Amino acid sequence: MTLVAHRRARLLGAACLSALLASAAQAQDAADQVPAAPQTVPQATDPAAPVGPGAATNQPGDAAGSQDGLEEIVITAERREQSLQDIPISATVFSANEIARRGITNLADVQQSAPSVAINTVNRSTFINIRGVGIAQSAPTSNPGIAYYIDGQLIPHEQFIGQSFYDIGAIEVLRGPQGTLTGQNSTGGAIYVRTPEPEFNATSGYLEQTIGNFDSYRTTGAINWGPNDNVAVRIAGIHDQRDSFSENIGPSPSQPGSFNLDSFRVNLALRTPDQRLKINVRGEYFDYRSDNIPVKNRGDIVPALRDPAQPALDPRQSDAFVIREDAISFLNQQGYRLSGEVRYDLSDAVQIRGLTSWQDGYTHDQADGDRGLAPINLAAPTGRRGRVSRASTDFRTFINEINLLSTGKGPFQWVIGAFSLDETVPLLQLRDDRSQVDIVSATLNRTVTEATNTSQSLFGQANWFATDRIELIAGARYSWDKQVYDRYEVSRTITQGIGTPVTATPITGVQKSTALTGKVGVNFHATDDVLLYATASKGYKAGGVNLTPNTPNFGPEKNFVYEAGIKAELLDRHLRINADVFRSDYKDIQLASLLNGLPLTQNAASGKAWGAEFELTAQFGGFSFNGGVGWLDAAFADDVCVNNTNNPAGTPALCGGVADQLVPKGQELPFSPEWTINAGAQYAFALGNDVTLTPRVQWSHVTSQIGTPFPSAFSEIPGRDVIDARLTLDFGDRYRLEAFVNNLTDELYIASQIQNASSANGGYVFGAPRQYGVRGTVRF
């Protein structure tokens, strides 16, 4: 059977398995006031109700001036839909209206509006760090520190989270460990993305077209068909393409940075007449094709870092958006996601929920190894040798979760559940040291690996109103994780010549991890509109196996966070203020680097962080304002010696003779900018005849940060200020026309730093320059 046939068979099997699982959480209507005893856990709308763009009309955002007070923000982090103001979690939640207002089109845009969030795109991966906790290196055996979900499905790998958003109902950014209900890989937090539910008894849809500079064309749309109370389906899709921000003046025909995305999603909803049984079957396909990302050779900007093996500089290379490469480069990603969710009310007070998810994603990428025109030289160090590298990875993931939870009214609410994940990640890496253009040699540096990951956990959480105003919370989760890594390498050393026999070295590694995580807290409902809370929580990320032979496995990391906060809605729900302070004790940090060009993860010393976040949202008639501030002081709590990719010799005199480099106590943690600030304001002018004109301006500021524990030109990411502006014209609820400018001042900034590897050298990835365009929407 071919690989394609295998995939189709697995997808069909996953579709059948989804029907075998049971049920999901039905929540109650949210109360505007704290109810009298017997008390209940505050809950929001029915989870089966539409929550997507436009909600009742299922369109991408309402007219800009259609509301006077603030809309209720619904969050699903605790397995039931609740108001954000009623749960003790520091979170930024974007409703469909806010997504449209702020022009959020991908995950990178989220960091412009969410405090304490840093998002970096490196090669084929998108890394999320919250409060200085997350991940900065991609490998088949590594795990992210921020859990990412789409419609309840965990997306366990960072390769498939950076693509363009479309038809999104809400985005929840949760700060701090989510070790009870989210589980492993949430040491720093979690992001939940929700798409709209199909609407029953309604036929509707929308089409949205965006045209911009850099030959940007983006088409999105959705159709909802609900013939009755029992069946509804929603189909959404996107085509998104854009030319590169950079120009490749080398002989390669590739233009890294250009891309083309096609994707569609189907959500079939079934309900029994009594609404006790609810079934959702979801499927999504994506096909992303690009010329990879443009990585600026550091030597083009900093003469001291220039590789003498490179030819003389072309004067145009002083431009940040000019690269000079000779190799054919590409990054292609295709995949499927299929899930089945079943919810069944066992009684008026208890519901059972089951979710099964099958994911099959494939990445295929090739890059210019020296990021330039250096000639082939087998005897030279890796950093000065013309070469081409290619990697092909298949991620096959099967996930099951089952919950039993309370849905009735009363002072005691609870949820218990079980979770399992099984996946295989086969990887083929090729490096041609005898070609500057493509993989052509008969003899290659070839590495074949396969990582097998399994995870099981049991969890539960209870909320109890001890009095009308005091709510106690306790939850726990126990996780069992195992990773088996097999590597088969056929390689030759740098000095071996053509015709030298190759060697085969099979390597197998196994790492097992277990952990008890959880959360305790107390809520004090001071008034009907003010919540004070204090929590202590623990998050965990499993250990794994290093790719480099004869290097030890790395163990799990833990994060203990103590947090206190306030959530308040004031002035008759026209002003919302959420604020928190926290302390983090970060243990056995999994610090990523490169050893001999391969990813290496080490358990570094502990880290400590103090921080605070403040968010304000206001709506007064046509005027609305949002602002957020995050302050973070995160540093290593002890001296630690770790590998430094850019200084292989290290500081052995300070590290017991080992060729590692000392990171002194007090050195800041990677990806932990001290300040993240954002603000936005708009005013909806009613022009008559149901026409509204809304200008909006928004600003984000991020202070400098580092991508590794070693401050240098190889890791420093300077601070930046980005301003966006848009002008929206709404013609009732049916038509919308928008003009926008992103990065209005054309701020030049480094968005990411890529480190040297055996496959390719590192360099700068610059943020998007000024982009402008128009967007039109038709609803029907």
mmCIF file of N, CA and C in Angstrom, residues 639-642 650-651 654-655 660-664:
data_model
loop_
_atom_site.group_PDB
_atom_site.id
_atom_site.type_symbol
_atom_site.label_atom_id
_atom_site.label_comp_id
_atom_site.label_asym_id
_atom_site.label_seq_id
_atom_site.Cartn_x
_atom_site.Cartn_y
_atom_site.Cartn_z
ATOM 1 N N ASP A 639 24.047 29.713 38.679
ATOM 2 C CA ASP A 639 25.016 29.546 37.608
ATOM 3 C C ASP A 639 24.756 28.205 36.922
ATOM 4 N N VAL A 640 24.932 28.178 35.609
ATOM 5 C CA VAL A 640 24.738 26.934 34.876
ATOM 6 C C VAL A 640 25.665 26.927 33.666
ATOM 7 N N CYS A 641 26.179 25.755 33.325
ATOM 8 C CA CYS A 641 27.014 25.583 32.144
ATOM 9 C C CYS A 641 26.236 24.808 31.087
ATOM 10 N N VAL A 642 26.090 25.396 29.917
ATOM 11 C CA VAL A 642 25.360 24.753 28.825
ATOM 12 C C VAL A 642 26.098 24.984 27.526
ATOM 13 N N GLY A 650 33.470 27.121 24.381
ATOM 14 C CA GLY A 650 32.900 27.344 25.693
ATOM 15 C C GLY A 650 33.854 28.023 26.651
ATOM 16 N N THR A 651 33.575 27.824 27.935
ATOM 17 C CA THR A 651 34.451 28.339 29.001
ATOM 18 C C THR A 651 34.785 27.173 29.935
ATOM 19 N N LEU A 654 35.610 27.428 33.642
ATOM 20 C CA LEU A 654 34.520 27.738 34.570
ATOM 21 C C LEU A 654 33.481 26.639 34.632
ATOM 22 N N CYS A 655 33.674 25.582 33.828
ATOM 23 C CA CYS A 655 32.654 24.532 33.728
ATOM 24 C C CYS A 655 33.254 23.148 33.966
ATOM 25 N N ASP A 660 31.460 23.595 27.718
ATOM 26 C CA ASP A 660 30.216 24.348 27.790
ATOM 27 C C ASP A 660 30.548 25.784 28.161
ATOM 28 N N GLN A 661 29.545 26.639 28.125
ATOM 29 C CA GLN A 661 29.776 28.038 28.489
ATOM 30 C C GLN A 661 28.958 28.382 29.720
ATOM 31 N N LEU A 662 29.562 29.151 30.604
ATOM 32 C CA LEU A 662 28.897 29.544 31.839
ATOM 33 C C LEU A 662 27.816 30.580 31.556
ATOM 34 N N VAL A 663 26.622 30.307 32.090
ATOM 35 C CA VAL A 663 25.549 31.297 32.125
ATOM 36 C C VAL A 663 25.425 31.734 33.576
ATOM 37 N N PRO A 664 25.768 32.963 33.896
ATOM 38 C CA PRO A 664 25.790 33.370 35.300
ATOM 39 C C PRO A 664 24.393 33.566 35.873
#
